[in-house]
């Protein structure tokens, strides 16, 4: 993957397909959410993952270097709003966030979220959220799970800080159902030695939803940076 990305960068730089400008900074401070493999996570002291490596490849085309600081998700969003960081990742696009984050035309990747339970829970679900009204559902504070779920005020939701805690709380019966990315939840359950005790409900909560980096509108030059990043990523 990295060799292929490197070849793409060299090709773009040589042919000049993405013009660069000095209107935006050449080093960016990015706020990242807590461990979210395989999209973005820490490995040997370095930020890696599908989305992190794609973003860095696009920034390299623009001659921009990046540094990361990890925050709880809600604090990451707040720093994106105030301009304490230049950008945040990873985020879904919502009307509320578009007020303070600038989204590229190109997404970094797509994600599917699913409900998950303990294997012995015996919960019946066929795609109708109304069927889950009797249960408390574990979610991450500040996350969007798609308009239909976000606006389902009739559902009881238990808020927590990250996916690792979400899995732990499910396993000790703080709630019967959690919601999250199959990849991310499976990763944390496997680390705990509990993957065989977790099952995912079908169908998925929603179809594939795009994941983005969001540039802070409180930072100077965000408009041009958003456009150039999208061109480089494409």
Tab-separated table of C-alpha atoms in Angstrom:
chain	number	residue	atom	x	y	z
A	1	UNK	CA	0.000	0.000	0.000
A	2	UNK	CA	2.682	2.532	1.044
A	3	UNK	CA	4.812	1.784	-2.038
A	4	UNK	CA	1.787	2.310	-4.301
A	5	UNK	CA	0.898	5.579	-2.560
A	6	UNK	CA	4.493	6.751	-2.920
A	7	UNK	CA	4.437	6.030	-6.665
A	8	UNK	CA	1.201	8.014	-7.012
A	9	UNK	CA	2.723	10.994	-5.169
A	10	UNK	CA	5.809	11.010	-7.419
A	11	UNK	CA	3.654	10.768	-10.522
A	12	UNK	CA	1.445	13.683	-9.475
A	13	UNK	CA	4.382	15.877	-8.519
A	14	UNK	CA	6.169	15.192	-11.796
A	15	UNK	CA	3.182	15.880	-14.040
A	16	UNK	CA	2.009	18.881	-12.029
A	17	UNK	CA	-1.586	17.648	-11.947
A	18	UNK	CA	-2.164	19.339	-8.583
A	19	UNK	CA	-1.070	22.948	-8.330
A	20	UNK	CA	0.181	24.128	-4.952
A	21	UNK	CA	-0.117	27.475	-3.211
A	22	UNK	CA	1.443	29.202	-0.217
A	23	UNK	CA	-1.878	30.612	1.022
A	24	UNK	CA	-2.183	27.839	3.593
A	25	UNK	CA	0.315	26.553	6.174
A	26	UNK	CA	2.905	23.924	5.261
A	27	UNK	CA	2.515	22.139	8.576
A	28	UNK	CA	-0.862	21.188	10.006
A	29	UNK	CA	-1.914	20.117	13.472
A	30	UNK	CA	-4.649	17.495	13.166
A	31	UNK	CA	-6.911	16.398	15.986
A	32	UNK	CA	-7.612	12.692	15.761
A	33	UNK	CA	-10.105	10.541	17.602
A	34	UNK	CA	-9.086	7.669	19.829
A	35	UNK	CA	-8.117	4.266	18.415
A	36	UNK	CA	-10.311	3.510	15.387
A	37	UNK	CA	-8.635	0.663	13.501
A	38	UNK	CA	-8.296	-0.029	10.628
A	39	UNK	CA	-9.073	3.599	9.741
A	40	UNK	CA	-6.736	5.447	12.126
A	41	UNK	CA	-4.747	4.122	15.104
A	42	UNK	CA	-1.328	4.053	16.773
A	43	UNK	CA	1.311	1.487	15.875
A	44	UNK	CA	4.878	1.639	17.186
A	45	UNK	CA	4.379	5.278	18.153
A	46	UNK	CA	3.180	6.299	14.687
A	47	UNK	CA	-0.276	7.215	13.449
A	48	UNK	CA	-1.275	4.681	10.791
A	49	UNK	CA	-4.396	3.236	9.198
A	50	UNK	CA	-6.185	3.387	5.871
A	51	UNK	CA	-7.490	6.946	6.283
A	52	UNK	CA	-4.345	8.335	7.912
A	53	UNK	CA	-2.098	7.030	5.133
A	54	UNK	CA	-4.393	8.263	2.356
A	55	UNK	CA	-4.605	11.727	3.954
A	56	UNK	CA	-0.838	11.943	4.392
A	57	UNK	CA	-0.308	10.934	0.769
A	58	UNK	CA	-2.574	13.787	-0.358
A	59	UNK	CA	-0.835	16.247	1.979
A	60	UNK	CA	2.544	15.137	0.628
A	61	UNK	CA	1.412	16.112	-2.876
A	62	UNK	CA	0.776	19.605	-1.492
A	63	UNK	CA	4.108	19.737	0.348
A	64	UNK	CA	2.362	19.736	3.741
A	65	UNK	CA	3.568	17.845	6.798
A	66	UNK	CA	1.189	16.877	9.608
A	67	UNK	CA	1.316	16.246	13.332
A	68	UNK	CA	-1.443	14.576	15.338
A	69	UNK	CA	-2.880	14.911	18.818
A	70	UNK	CA	-5.407	12.374	20.078
A	71	UNK	CA	-8.510	13.623	21.877
A	72	UNK	CA	-11.826	12.238	23.103
A	73	UNK	CA	-14.252	12.647	20.218
A	74	UNK	CA	-16.306	15.540	21.611
A	75	UNK	CA	-13.188	17.514	22.560
A	76	UNK	CA	-11.762	16.879	19.097
A	77	UNK	CA	-14.899	18.390	17.551
A	78	UNK	CA	-14.756	21.366	19.924
A	79	UNK	CA	-11.139	22.078	18.955
A	80	UNK	CA	-12.147	21.891	15.299
A	81	UNK	CA	-14.815	24.477	16.032
A	82	UNK	CA	-12.508	26.849	17.937
A	83	UNK	CA	-9.517	26.449	15.614
A	84	UNK	CA	-7.258	24.907	18.270
A	85	UNK	CA	-6.450	22.359	15.563
A	86	UNK	CA	-6.283	22.850	11.804
A	87	UNK	CA	-8.389	19.805	11.018
A	88	UNK	CA	-10.089	16.798	12.606
A	89	UNK	CA	-10.463	13.195	11.532
A	90	UNK	CA	-12.458	11.076	11.163
A	91	UNK	CA	-15.933	12.576	10.873
A	92	UNK	CA	-19.213	12.031	9.102
A	93	UNK	CA	-20.776	15.028	7.382
A	94	UNK	CA	-23.716	16.483	9.314
A	95	UNK	CA	-25.458	19.884	9.007
A	96	UNK	CA	-24.332	20.834	12.520
A	97	UNK	CA	-20.670	20.106	11.786
A	98	UNK	CA	-20.753	21.842	8.407
A	99	UNK	CA	-21.256	25.104	10.329
A	100	UNK	CA	-17.657	24.957	11.571
A	101	UNK	CA	-15.911	22.293	9.465
A	102	UNK	CA	-15.040	22.481	5.767
A	103	UNK	CA	-15.429	19.136	3.999
A	104	UNK	CA	-13.493	18.105	0.872
A	105	UNK	CA	-15.423	16.832	-2.120
A	106	UNK	CA	-13.546	13.552	-1.791
A	107	UNK	CA	-14.124	11.229	1.143
A	108	UNK	CA	-11.274	9.259	2.707
A	109	UNK	CA	-13.170	5.996	3.051
A	110	UNK	CA	-16.587	4.493	3.721
A	111	UNK	CA	-17.942	2.900	6.871
A	112	UNK	CA	-20.833	0.645	7.793
A	113	UNK	CA	-22.226	0.649	11.331
A	114	UNK	CA	-24.038	-2.308	12.846
A	115	UNK	CA	-25.770	-3.223	16.069
A	116	UNK	CA	-23.916	-5.797	18.154
A	117	UNK	CA	-24.842	-7.862	21.190
A	118	UNK	CA	-23.581	-10.728	23.309
A	119	UNK	CA	-24.194	-14.026	21.528
A	120	UNK	CA	-26.590	-15.242	24.191
A	121	UNK	CA	-28.754	-12.082	24.108
A	122	UNK	CA	-31.422	-13.511	21.749
A	123	UNK	CA	-32.525	-10.119	20.413
A	124	UNK	CA	-34.874	-10.021	17.448
A	125	UNK	CA	-34.084	-7.309	14.866
A	126	UNK	CA	-34.967	-7.159	11.172
A	127	UNK	CA	-34.123	-3.550	10.329
A	128	UNK	CA	-36.922	-1.725	12.144
A	129	UNK	CA	-35.595	0.552	14.908
A	130	UNK	CA	-38.972	0.412	16.624
A	131	UNK	CA	-38.165	-3.213	17.515
A	132	UNK	CA	-35.366	-1.965	19.804
A	133	UNK	CA	-37.407	0.419	21.976
A	134	UNK	CA	-37.305	-1.980	24.894
A	135	UNK	CA	-33.497	-1.930	25.066
A	136	UNK	CA	-30.800	0.542	26.059
A	137	UNK	CA	-28.317	1.038	23.195
A	138	UNK	CA	-24.667	1.902	23.810
A	139	UNK	CA	-23.251	4.718	21.645
A	140	UNK	CA	-20.193	7.001	21.578
A	141	UNK	CA	-20.697	10.584	22.777
A	142	UNK	CA	-20.695	12.976	19.814
A	143	UNK	CA	-20.796	10.270	17.124
A	144	UNK	CA	-23.315	10.418	14.309
A	145	UNK	CA	-24.850	7.093	13.290
A	146	UNK	CA	-26.906	8.409	10.403
A	147	UNK	CA	-29.936	10.682	10.392
A	148	UNK	CA	-32.486	7.941	11.056
A	149	UNK	CA	-30.769	6.708	14.230
A	150	UNK	CA	-29.623	10.151	15.440
A	151	UNK	CA	-33.202	11.453	15.331
A	152	UNK	CA	-34.756	8.358	16.919
A	153	UNK	CA	-35.489	10.085	20.233
A	154	UNK	CA	-37.738	7.203	21.269
A	155	UNK	CA	-34.655	4.980	21.704
A	156	UNK	CA	-32.828	4.826	25.046
A	157	UNK	CA	-29.125	5.538	24.528
A	158	UNK	CA	-26.211	5.049	26.922
A	159	UNK	CA	-23.309	7.380	26.062
A	160	UNK	CA	-19.661	6.444	26.521
A	161	UNK	CA	-16.248	7.799	25.490
A	162	UNK	CA	-14.854	5.287	22.995
A	163	UNK	CA	-15.361	1.922	21.327
A	164	UNK	CA	-13.165	0.001	23.760
A	165	UNK	CA	-15.354	1.097	26.679
A	166	UNK	CA	-18.435	0.391	24.581
A	167	UNK	CA	-17.417	-3.259	24.223
A	168	UNK	CA	-16.486	-3.550	27.910
A	169	UNK	CA	-19.830	-2.119	29.033
A	170	UNK	CA	-21.740	-4.510	26.768
A	171	UNK	CA	-19.831	-7.489	28.165
A	172	UNK	CA	-20.757	-6.568	31.768
A	173	UNK	CA	-24.417	-6.000	30.791
A	174	UNK	CA	-24.550	-2.216	31.176
A	175	UNK	CA	-26.707	-2.422	28.060
A	176	UNK	CA	-27.871	-5.199	25.750
A	177	UNK	CA	-27.034	-3.587	22.399
A	178	UNK	CA	-24.178	-1.457	21.134
A	179	UNK	CA	-23.665	0.196	17.774
A	180	UNK	CA	-20.413	0.678	15.871
A	181	UNK	CA	-18.211	-0.285	12.955
A	182	UNK	CA	-17.821	-4.056	12.594
A	183	UNK	CA	-14.070	-3.654	12.046
A	184	UNK	CA	-13.518	-1.437	15.072
A	185	UNK	CA	-15.723	-3.403	17.459
A	186	UNK	CA	-14.209	-6.712	16.327
A	187	UNK	CA	-10.695	-5.319	16.873
A	188	UNK	CA	-11.386	-4.320	20.472
A	189	UNK	CA	-13.311	-7.515	21.258
A	190	UNK	CA	-10.458	-9.604	19.882
A	191	UNK	CA	-7.900	-7.717	22.017
A	192	UNK	CA	-10.013	-8.583	25.067
A	193	UNK	CA	-10.273	-12.242	24.023
A	194	UNK	CA	-14.046	-11.828	23.722
A	195	UNK	CA	-14.629	-11.843	19.968
A	196	UNK	CA	-16.390	-15.213	20.068
A	197	UNK	CA	-18.863	-13.765	22.583
A	198	UNK	CA	-19.946	-10.885	20.289
A	199	UNK	CA	-22.422	-11.112	17.425
A	200	UNK	CA	-23.575	-8.479	14.909
A	201	UNK	CA	-27.226	-7.987	14.016
A	202	UNK	CA	-28.358	-7.834	10.408
A	203	UNK	CA	-29.107	-5.731	8.447
A	204	UNK	CA	-26.545	-2.965	8.972
A	205	UNK	CA	-27.793	0.233	10.596
A	206	UNK	CA	-27.263	2.096	7.307
A	207	UNK	CA	-25.573	1.715	3.940
A	208	UNK	CA	-21.967	2.779	3.538
A	209	UNK	CA	-21.404	6.297	4.886
A	210	UNK	CA	-18.389	8.435	3.873
A	211	UNK	CA	-15.662	9.303	6.377
A	212	UNK	CA	-13.905	12.665	6.004
A	213	UNK	CA	-11.205	14.895	7.327
A	214	UNK	CA	-12.818	18.192	8.314
A	215	UNK	CA	-10.844	21.456	8.106
A	216	UNK	CA	-11.530	24.070	10.772
A	217	UNK	CA	-13.284	27.153	9.402
A	218	UNK	CA	-11.680	29.101	12.257
A	219	UNK	CA	-8.245	28.668	10.643
A	220	UNK	CA	-7.017	31.012	7.867
A	221	UNK	CA	-6.872	29.632	4.345
A	222	UNK	CA	-9.236	26.743	5.019
A	223	UNK	CA	-11.196	27.266	1.770
A	224	UNK	CA	-8.213	26.820	-0.549
A	225	UNK	CA	-6.763	24.049	1.602
A	226	UNK	CA	-10.015	22.101	1.377
A	227	UNK	CA	-10.106	22.402	-2.407
A	228	UNK	CA	-6.452	21.509	-2.955
A	229	UNK	CA	-6.608	18.569	-0.558
A	230	UNK	CA	-9.637	17.175	-2.380
A	231	UNK	CA	-7.859	17.486	-5.735
A	232	UNK	CA	-4.772	15.744	-4.380
A	233	UNK	CA	-6.839	12.973	-2.772
A	234	UNK	CA	-8.776	12.365	-5.972
